C-alpha cells in the first residue's frame, strides 16, 4: 500500500479530470489525458481504489462515472465560470503574478468572485464524495481556497495541497488584492507542497505578513493545529520514457527526422507550451544573433521549435503567438533557403513517441523559461538520452535547475550569456557530454515521479497523525 493512504481512500482534486472526451458527446468515450500528474497518481489511485474530482472539459452535466480505471466525480463549469475563474483569475491574474510578473497580471473583482464560487463548488463536491478519514490531495493554483473550505465542512479529512507553479516573493505576492484570503484558504491544509525550497520560504513569509500566523521552521501554527510546508520537486516517469526512447521504432524515427532536417551538424530543439513564461522570444533572439554573427550557419545548424497551442482565448497568448511567428519569419527570411529553413516552427502537439524521437535528435536542448515551477521537458530530455549524448541549456529560473546542476545553466535575460552557453553546448567533447548526461540521468532516475507522489503522501500521513 502506498504511504499516506492507509487511513482511508485517496481523493485527488484537480482543475481537470485525468480523462478527455473522444468522439462526440453521444459516443461517450473517454481516454486518459497525457501529462505528468496523471502518470504519477494513476498507480496510487489504482492500488487504493481512489477517486479523482475535477472538471470534465465539456459543458455537459455529468454524474460520477468510471473510465480508464479511474473513479471520476465531475464538477460542472458554466461558460461564465470558465471565462472568469479559469481564463480570468487563474490564467490572467494568478499565472502572471506567480511567475514573477513576466506577464502583466489583471485584477478584476468579478474574476475573484468567480474564483471563490468555483472553489466552493469543488469543496462541496469533495466534501460529499469523501469517506470518513479520507486523504485529499488538492492540486495547484486554481484551487487555493479549497483546503479551508473543505476543512470547515469535513474536519475529519487529511488535506494536502501541491503547487505546480512558483510562489512569488513577498513584494510581488503582496500586490494581490485578495492576498489574505488566498493565504487563509491554503492554511486549511495539513501539508502544503511547493516545487522548490524558495517557493516554500516565500509562502511562509507571505503567511506571516498577511495572515499574522506564527511559523517555526517549516511548521505553521494555525488555530491550535500544526500545518507543514515543504519542497517536493515533481518529476517524470523516467523509466517509461527511457524504454520508449529505446524502442527500434523511436530510434528509426529519430534517424529519419535528422535526415529530413538535411543531416545538420547541430540540431537545436525547444519544446514548450506557447506561453510567455517559457522565454521563447529570448531564445529566438539568441539563436538569431548567433546566425547573424556566423557562429551557427544553416544548414549545418537548425532549430526545431515545438510550440504547443495553449490558452488561445486569453489575449496575452494571442499577442505572444503573433510575436513569436513574426520573429521566426524574420529569421527564416534572413537565413533560410529554399528547402532549408533555419527554424522549423511547429504550432501543434505531437504524440509521445514523436516527442521521444525529437529529444533523441536534439544535440542541444534549449529550456530557457523566464520562470517555471519545475519544467518537465528538461527532465524528459535527460531520461531519453540513454546514448549519453546531447547537451541541455537550462534556465536557472526553473525548478529543474536546482537538480540538474550539470546542465549549461543560463540567465535567459542575458542574451550574450545564453549565446555563449549555446556555443559551448554545441562544441563540447563527447566525453564531457557523457559525463554531464550520466550525472543528470542518475538524478532523474532516482527522484522520479513515483518517488515524488510517495514522498508527499508519506509526509501528509505523518503531519496528519501528529494533529
Ligand atoms: C506546469 C508547470 C511544472 C508539450 N508539448 C507536447 C507535450 N508536451 C508535454 C511535455 C511535458 C508537459 O507537456 C509540459 O510540462 P512542463 O513542466 O514543461 O510545463 P507546464 O505545462 O507549464 O506545467 C511546470 C509542471 O506543471 C508539473 O508540475 O513542471 O513548471 O508550469 O510533459 O512533454 N506532450 C506531447 N505532445 C506535445 O506536443 N505528447
CSV table of C-alpha atoms in Angstrom, one decimal, residues 42-422:
chain,number,residue,atom,x,y,z
A,42,UNK,CA,-2.7,6.7,-11.6
A,43,UNK,CA,-0.8,3.8,-9.9
A,44,UNK,CA,-1.5,5.2,-6.4
A,45,UNK,CA,-5.2,5.6,-7.2
A,46,UNK,CA,-5.3,2.2,-8.8
A,47,UNK,CA,-3.8,0.5,-5.8
A,48,UNK,CA,-6.2,2.1,-3.3
A,49,UNK,CA,-9.4,2.4,-5.4
A,50,UNK,CA,-9.3,6.2,-5.1
A,51,UNK,CA,-11.3,8.9,-6.7
A,52,UNK,CA,-10.4,11.9,-8.9
A,53,UNK,CA,-12.6,15.1,-8.8
A,54,UNK,CA,-12.3,17.7,-11.5
A,55,UNK,CA,-13.9,19.5,-14.4
A,56,UNK,CA,-14.6,17.2,-17.4
A,57,UNK,CA,-13.6,19.6,-20.1
A,58,UNK,CA,-17.1,19.7,-21.5
A,59,UNK,CA,-20.2,21.7,-20.7
A,60,UNK,CA,-22.3,18.6,-20.0
A,61,UNK,CA,-23.7,18.0,-16.5
A,62,UNK,CA,-22.3,14.5,-15.8
A,63,UNK,CA,-22.9,12.1,-12.9
A,64,UNK,CA,-20.0,10.3,-11.3
A,65,UNK,CA,-18.6,7.6,-13.6
A,66,UNK,CA,-15.7,5.3,-14.1
A,67,UNK,CA,-13.3,5.3,-17.1
A,68,UNK,CA,-9.8,4.1,-17.8
A,69,UNK,CA,-9.6,2.6,-14.4
A,70,UNK,CA,-10.5,5.8,-12.5
A,71,UNK,CA,-13.4,6.6,-10.3
A,72,UNK,CA,-14.4,10.1,-11.5
A,73,UNK,CA,-16.5,12.8,-10.0
A,74,UNK,CA,-17.1,15.6,-12.4
A,75,UNK,CA,-17.5,19.3,-11.3
A,76,UNK,CA,-19.5,21.3,-13.8
A,77,UNK,CA,-18.4,24.7,-15.0
A,78,UNK,CA,-20.5,27.1,-17.0
A,79,UNK,CA,-19.2,29.3,-19.8
A,80,UNK,CA,-19.1,32.2,-17.3
A,81,UNK,CA,-17.2,30.2,-14.7
A,82,UNK,CA,-14.7,29.2,-17.3
A,83,UNK,CA,-14.2,32.8,-18.6
A,84,UNK,CA,-13.9,34.3,-15.1
A,85,UNK,CA,-12.5,31.6,-12.8
A,86,UNK,CA,-10.2,29.8,-15.3
A,87,UNK,CA,-9.2,32.1,-18.1
A,88,UNK,CA,-9.6,35.2,-15.9
A,89,UNK,CA,-8.5,34.7,-12.3
A,90,UNK,CA,-6.4,31.6,-12.8
A,91,UNK,CA,-4.7,32.4,-16.0
A,92,UNK,CA,-4.7,36.1,-16.3
A,93,UNK,CA,-4.3,37.1,-12.6
A,94,UNK,CA,-2.5,34.3,-10.7
A,95,UNK,CA,-0.4,32.8,-13.5
A,96,UNK,CA,1.5,36.1,-14.4
A,97,UNK,CA,1.7,37.2,-10.7
A,98,UNK,CA,3.1,33.9,-9.5
A,99,UNK,CA,5.6,33.8,-12.4
A,100,UNK,CA,7.3,37.0,-11.2
A,101,UNK,CA,5.2,39.3,-13.3
A,102,UNK,CA,6.7,38.0,-16.6
A,103,UNK,CA,3.2,38.9,-17.9
A,104,UNK,CA,1.0,41.7,-16.6
A,105,UNK,CA,-1.5,40.4,-14.0
A,106,UNK,CA,-5.0,41.8,-14.4
A,107,UNK,CA,-7.0,42.3,-11.2
A,108,UNK,CA,-10.7,42.0,-11.9
A,109,UNK,CA,-13.2,41.8,-9.0
A,110,UNK,CA,-15.7,39.8,-11.0
A,111,UNK,CA,-13.0,37.2,-11.6
A,112,UNK,CA,-12.2,36.9,-7.9
A,113,UNK,CA,-15.9,36.4,-7.1
A,114,UNK,CA,-16.0,33.5,-9.7
A,115,UNK,CA,-12.8,32.0,-8.2
A,116,UNK,CA,-14.5,31.9,-4.7
A,117,UNK,CA,-17.7,30.5,-6.2
A,118,UNK,CA,-16.0,27.8,-8.2
A,119,UNK,CA,-13.6,26.8,-5.3
A,120,UNK,CA,-16.6,26.5,-3.1
A,121,UNK,CA,-18.2,24.2,-5.6
A,122,UNK,CA,-15.1,22.0,-5.8
A,123,UNK,CA,-15.1,21.9,-1.9
A,124,UNK,CA,-18.8,21.0,-1.7
A,125,UNK,CA,-18.4,18.2,-4.3
A,126,UNK,CA,-15.3,16.9,-2.5
A,127,UNK,CA,-16.9,17.0,1.0
A,128,UNK,CA,-19.9,15.0,-0.3
A,129,UNK,CA,-17.7,12.4,-2.1
A,130,UNK,CA,-15.1,11.6,0.7
A,131,UNK,CA,-15.4,8.6,3.0
A,132,UNK,CA,-14.6,9.3,6.7
A,133,UNK,CA,-10.9,10.0,7.4
A,134,UNK,CA,-10.0,10.1,3.7
A,135,UNK,CA,-6.8,11.7,2.4
A,136,UNK,CA,-7.5,14.5,0.0
A,137,UNK,CA,-4.8,15.8,-2.3
A,138,UNK,CA,-5.7,19.2,-3.9
A,139,UNK,CA,-3.7,20.3,-6.9
A,140,UNK,CA,-2.4,23.7,-8.0
A,141,UNK,CA,-3.1,27.4,-8.0
A,142,UNK,CA,-6.6,27.2,-9.4
A,143,UNK,CA,-7.8,25.6,-6.1
A,144,UNK,CA,-6.1,27.5,-3.3
A,145,UNK,CA,-9.3,28.2,-1.3
A,146,UNK,CA,-10.4,24.6,-1.3
A,147,UNK,CA,-8.3,23.4,1.7
A,148,UNK,CA,-10.0,25.8,4.2
A,149,UNK,CA,-13.5,25.4,2.7
A,150,UNK,CA,-13.1,21.6,2.9
A,151,UNK,CA,-11.8,21.7,6.5
A,152,UNK,CA,-14.8,23.7,7.6
A,153,UNK,CA,-17.2,21.1,6.1
A,154,UNK,CA,-15.1,18.0,6.9
A,155,UNK,CA,-12.6,18.4,9.8
A,156,UNK,CA,-12.1,14.6,9.7
A,157,UNK,CA,-10.2,14.7,6.4
A,158,UNK,CA,-6.4,14.9,6.0
A,159,UNK,CA,-5.8,17.6,3.4
A,160,UNK,CA,-2.7,18.2,1.3
A,161,UNK,CA,-2.2,20.7,-1.5
A,162,UNK,CA,0.6,21.0,-4.1
A,163,UNK,CA,1.5,24.0,-6.1
A,164,UNK,CA,2.9,23.1,-9.6
A,165,UNK,CA,3.9,26.7,-10.3
A,166,UNK,CA,6.2,29.1,-8.4
A,167,UNK,CA,5.1,31.0,-5.3
A,168,UNK,CA,6.4,34.6,-5.8
A,169,UNK,CA,8.5,36.8,-3.4
A,170,UNK,CA,6.8,38.9,-0.8
A,171,UNK,CA,6.5,42.2,-2.6
A,172,UNK,CA,5.1,40.6,-5.8
A,173,UNK,CA,2.6,38.5,-3.9
A,174,UNK,CA,1.5,41.5,-1.8
A,175,UNK,CA,0.1,43.2,-4.9
A,176,UNK,CA,-2.8,40.7,-4.9
A,177,UNK,CA,-5.9,42.5,-3.6
A,178,UNK,CA,-7.1,39.2,-2.1
A,179,UNK,CA,-3.7,38.2,-0.6
A,180,UNK,CA,-5.0,37.5,2.9
A,181,UNK,CA,-8.0,35.4,1.7
A,182,UNK,CA,-5.8,33.2,-0.5
A,183,UNK,CA,-3.3,32.5,2.3
A,184,UNK,CA,-6.2,31.7,4.7
A,185,UNK,CA,-7.6,29.3,2.1
A,186,UNK,CA,-4.3,27.4,2.0
A,187,UNK,CA,-3.9,27.4,5.7
A,188,UNK,CA,-6.8,24.9,5.9
A,189,UNK,CA,-4.4,22.1,4.7
A,190,UNK,CA,-2.3,19.8,6.8
A,191,UNK,CA,0.6,19.9,4.3
A,192,UNK,CA,1.4,22.5,1.6
A,193,UNK,CA,3.9,21.3,-1.0
A,194,UNK,CA,5.9,23.5,-3.3
A,195,UNK,CA,8.4,22.7,-6.1
A,196,UNK,CA,11.4,24.4,-4.6
A,197,UNK,CA,12.6,25.4,-1.1
A,198,UNK,CA,12.5,29.1,-2.2
A,199,UNK,CA,8.8,28.8,-3.0
A,200,UNK,CA,8.0,27.3,0.4
A,201,UNK,CA,10.0,30.1,2.1
A,202,UNK,CA,8.1,32.7,0.0
A,203,UNK,CA,4.8,31.3,1.2
A,204,UNK,CA,5.9,31.2,4.8
A,205,UNK,CA,6.9,34.9,4.6
A,206,UNK,CA,3.5,35.8,3.0
A,207,UNK,CA,1.6,33.8,5.7
A,208,UNK,CA,3.4,35.7,8.5
A,209,UNK,CA,2.9,39.0,6.8
A,210,UNK,CA,-0.7,38.7,5.6
A,211,UNK,CA,-2.3,36.2,7.9
A,212,UNK,CA,-0.4,37.0,11.1
A,213,UNK,CA,0.5,33.4,11.8
A,214,UNK,CA,3.5,32.2,13.8
A,215,UNK,CA,5.9,29.9,11.9
A,216,UNK,CA,8.7,27.7,13.3
A,217,UNK,CA,10.9,26.4,10.6
A,218,UNK,CA,8.6,24.7,8.2
A,219,UNK,CA,5.7,24.4,10.6
A,220,UNK,CA,2.8,26.9,10.8
A,221,UNK,CA,0.7,27.2,14.0
A,222,UNK,CA,-2.9,27.8,13.0
A,223,UNK,CA,-5.9,27.5,15.2
A,224,UNK,CA,-4.2,25.1,17.6
A,225,UNK,CA,-3.2,22.9,14.7
A,226,UNK,CA,0.1,22.4,13.0
A,227,UNK,CA,0.5,22.7,9.3
A,228,UNK,CA,3.7,21.7,7.5
A,229,UNK,CA,5.1,23.5,4.4
A,230,UNK,CA,7.8,21.8,2.3
A,231,UNK,CA,9.5,21.4,-1.1
A,232,UNK,CA,8.5,18.3,-3.1
A,233,UNK,CA,10.1,18.7,-6.6
A,234,UNK,CA,7.9,16.9,-9.1
A,235,UNK,CA,9.5,14.6,-11.7
A,236,UNK,CA,8.6,12.3,-14.6
A,237,UNK,CA,8.2,8.5,-15.2
A,238,UNK,CA,11.9,8.3,-16.2
A,239,UNK,CA,11.9,4.5,-16.8
A,240,UNK,CA,8.9,4.5,-19.0
A,241,UNK,CA,10.3,7.3,-21.1
A,242,UNK,CA,13.7,5.6,-21.3
A,243,UNK,CA,12.0,2.5,-22.6
A,244,UNK,CA,10.0,4.4,-25.2
A,245,UNK,CA,13.2,6.1,-26.4
A,246,UNK,CA,15.0,2.8,-26.7
A,247,UNK,CA,12.4,1.1,-29.0
A,248,UNK,CA,13.6,0.4,-32.5
A,249,UNK,CA,10.7,2.5,-34.0
A,250,UNK,CA,11.8,5.6,-31.9
A,251,UNK,CA,15.4,5.1,-33.0
A,252,UNK,CA,14.4,4.8,-36.6
A,253,UNK,CA,12.1,7.8,-36.3
A,254,UNK,CA,15.0,9.9,-34.8
A,255,UNK,CA,17.2,8.9,-37.7
A,256,UNK,CA,14.5,9.8,-40.2
A,257,UNK,CA,14.0,13.2,-38.5
A,258,UNK,CA,17.7,14.0,-38.8
A,259,UNK,CA,17.6,13.0,-42.5
A,260,UNK,CA,14.5,15.2,-43.1
A,261,UNK,CA,16.3,18.1,-41.5
A,262,UNK,CA,19.2,17.7,-44.0
A,263,UNK,CA,21.7,15.9,-41.7
A,264,UNK,CA,22.7,19.1,-39.9
A,265,UNK,CA,25.8,19.0,-37.6
A,266,UNK,CA,23.8,20.6,-34.8
A,267,UNK,CA,20.1,20.2,-34.2
A,268,UNK,CA,18.8,22.6,-31.5
A,269,UNK,CA,15.3,21.9,-30.0
A,270,UNK,CA,12.8,23.8,-28.0
A,271,UNK,CA,9.5,22.2,-26.7
A,272,UNK,CA,7.1,24.4,-24.8
A,273,UNK,CA,3.5,25.3,-24.4
A,274,UNK,CA,3.3,28.6,-26.2
A,275,UNK,CA,3.4,30.7,-23.0
A,276,UNK,CA,5.2,33.9,-22.2
A,277,UNK,CA,6.9,32.4,-19.2
A,278,UNK,CA,8.8,29.9,-21.3
A,279,UNK,CA,11.3,32.5,-22.7
A,280,UNK,CA,10.7,31.5,-26.4
A,281,UNK,CA,11.3,35.1,-27.7
A,282,UNK,CA,14.6,35.4,-25.7
A,283,UNK,CA,15.8,32.1,-27.0
A,284,UNK,CA,14.9,33.0,-30.6
A,285,UNK,CA,16.7,36.3,-30.2
A,286,UNK,CA,19.9,34.5,-29.0
A,287,UNK,CA,19.7,32.0,-31.9
A,288,UNK,CA,19.0,34.7,-34.4
A,289,UNK,CA,22.1,36.6,-33.3
A,290,UNK,CA,24.3,33.5,-33.4
A,291,UNK,CA,23.2,33.2,-37.1
A,292,UNK,CA,23.7,36.9,-37.8
A,293,UNK,CA,27.2,36.7,-36.4
A,294,UNK,CA,28.1,33.5,-38.2
A,295,UNK,CA,28.6,31.4,-35.1
A,296,UNK,CA,26.0,29.0,-36.3
A,297,UNK,CA,25.3,28.5,-40.1
A,298,UNK,CA,22.3,26.8,-41.6
A,299,UNK,CA,22.1,24.2,-43.0
A,300,UNK,CA,24.8,22.9,-40.6
A,301,UNK,CA,22.7,24.2,-37.6
A,302,UNK,CA,19.0,24.1,-37.4
A,303,UNK,CA,16.4,24.9,-34.7
A,304,UNK,CA,13.2,22.9,-34.2
A,305,UNK,CA,10.7,24.8,-32.1
A,306,UNK,CA,7.6,22.9,-31.0
A,307,UNK,CA,5.1,25.4,-29.6
A,308,UNK,CA,2.1,23.6,-28.3
A,309,UNK,CA,-1.1,25.7,-28.5
A,310,UNK,CA,-2.2,26.9,-25.1
A,311,UNK,CA,-4.9,29.2,-23.6
A,312,UNK,CA,-5.7,30.6,-27.0
A,313,UNK,CA,-8.7,32.6,-25.8
A,314,UNK,CA,-6.5,34.7,-23.4
A,315,UNK,CA,-5.4,37.9,-25.2
A,316,UNK,CA,-1.8,37.9,-23.9
A,317,UNK,CA,-1.3,34.5,-25.6
A,318,UNK,CA,-2.7,35.7,-28.9
A,319,UNK,CA,-0.2,38.5,-28.8
A,320,UNK,CA,2.7,36.2,-28.0
A,321,UNK,CA,1.8,33.9,-30.9
A,322,UNK,CA,1.9,36.8,-33.3
A,323,UNK,CA,5.3,38.0,-31.9
A,324,UNK,CA,6.9,34.6,-32.0
A,325,UNK,CA,5.7,33.9,-35.5
A,326,UNK,CA,7.0,37.3,-36.6
A,327,UNK,CA,10.5,36.6,-35.2
A,328,UNK,CA,10.5,33.1,-36.7
A,329,UNK,CA,9.5,34.6,-40.1
A,330,UNK,CA,12.3,37.2,-39.8
A,331,UNK,CA,15.0,34.6,-39.0
A,332,UNK,CA,13.9,32.3,-41.8
A,333,UNK,CA,13.7,35.3,-44.2
A,334,UNK,CA,17.2,36.3,-43.3
A,335,UNK,CA,18.9,32.9,-43.1
A,336,UNK,CA,16.7,30.2,-44.8
A,337,UNK,CA,17.0,28.9,-48.3
A,338,UNK,CA,14.5,27.0,-50.5
A,339,UNK,CA,14.2,23.6,-48.8
A,340,UNK,CA,16.4,24.7,-45.9
A,341,UNK,CA,14.6,26.5,-43.0
A,342,UNK,CA,16.7,28.0,-40.2
A,343,UNK,CA,13.8,27.5,-37.8
A,344,UNK,CA,11.3,24.7,-38.1
A,345,UNK,CA,8.3,26.1,-36.2
A,346,UNK,CA,5.6,23.6,-35.3
A,347,UNK,CA,2.5,25.1,-33.6
A,348,UNK,CA,0.7,21.9,-32.7
A,349,UNK,CA,1.0,18.9,-30.3
A,350,UNK,CA,2.5,15.5,-31.1
A,351,UNK,CA,2.2,12.0,-29.7
A,352,UNK,CA,4.7,10.9,-27.0
A,353,UNK,CA,6.5,8.7,-29.5
A,354,UNK,CA,7.3,11.7,-31.7
A,355,UNK,CA,8.4,13.7,-28.7
A,356,UNK,CA,10.8,11.0,-27.7
A,357,UNK,CA,12.3,10.8,-31.2
A,358,UNK,CA,12.7,14.6,-31.3
A,359,UNK,CA,14.5,14.5,-27.9
A,360,UNK,CA,16.9,11.9,-29.4
A,361,UNK,CA,17.5,14.0,-32.4
A,362,UNK,CA,18.4,17.1,-30.5
A,363,UNK,CA,22.1,17.8,-29.9
A,364,UNK,CA,21.3,20.9,-27.9
A,365,UNK,CA,18.0,21.1,-25.9
A,366,UNK,CA,17.0,24.7,-25.2
A,367,UNK,CA,14.9,25.1,-22.0
A,368,UNK,CA,15.0,28.8,-21.3
A,369,UNK,CA,12.0,29.9,-19.2
A,370,UNK,CA,11.9,33.3,-17.5
A,371,UNK,CA,10.2,31.5,-14.7
A,372,UNK,CA,9.0,27.9,-14.4
A,373,UNK,CA,7.8,25.9,-11.3
A,374,UNK,CA,9.8,22.8,-12.4
A,375,UNK,CA,9.9,22.2,-16.2
A,376,UNK,CA,9.4,18.6,-17.1
A,377,UNK,CA,10.7,18.9,-20.6
A,378,UNK,CA,14.3,19.3,-19.2
A,379,UNK,CA,13.9,16.0,-17.3
A,380,UNK,CA,12.2,14.2,-20.2
A,381,UNK,CA,15.2,15.1,-22.5
A,382,UNK,CA,17.6,13.7,-20.0
A,383,UNK,CA,15.5,10.5,-19.5
A,384,UNK,CA,15.5,9.9,-23.3
A,385,UNK,CA,19.3,10.2,-23.7
A,386,UNK,CA,20.3,6.6,-23.0
A,387,UNK,CA,23.1,7.2,-25.5
A,388,UNK,CA,24.6,9.8,-23.1
A,389,UNK,CA,24.9,12.3,-25.9
A,390,UNK,CA,23.3,15.8,-26.2
A,391,UNK,CA,23.5,18.9,-24.1
A,392,UNK,CA,20.9,20.7,-22.0
A,393,UNK,CA,20.9,24.5,-21.9
A,394,UNK,CA,18.7,25.3,-18.9
A,395,UNK,CA,17.4,28.5,-17.3
A,396,UNK,CA,18.4,29.0,-13.7
A,397,UNK,CA,14.8,30.2,-13.1
A,398,UNK,CA,13.3,26.8,-13.4
A,399,UNK,CA,12.8,24.3,-10.5
A,400,UNK,CA,14.7,21.8,-12.6
A,401,UNK,CA,17.9,23.9,-12.3
A,402,UNK,CA,18.0,23.0,-8.6
A,403,UNK,CA,18.5,19.4,-9.6
A,404,UNK,CA,20.2,19.3,-13.0
A,405,UNK,CA,23.3,21.2,-12.0
A,406,UNK,CA,25.4,19.6,-14.9
A,407,UNK,CA,23.3,21.4,-17.5
A,408,UNK,CA,24.6,24.6,-19.2
A,409,UNK,CA,22.8,26.9,-16.8
A,410,UNK,CA,21.8,30.3,-18.1
A,411,UNK,CA,20.1,33.6,-17.2
A,412,UNK,CA,17.6,33.9,-20.1
A,413,UNK,CA,17.5,37.7,-19.8
A,414,UNK,CA,21.3,37.7,-20.6
A,415,UNK,CA,21.3,37.2,-24.3
A,416,UNK,CA,25.1,37.2,-24.6
A,417,UNK,CA,25.4,34.6,-21.8
A,418,UNK,CA,22.8,32.5,-23.5
A,419,UNK,CA,24.6,32.7,-26.8
A,420,UNK,CA,27.9,31.7,-25.1
A,421,UNK,CA,26.2,28.7,-23.4
A,422,UNK,CA,24.7,27.5,-26.7
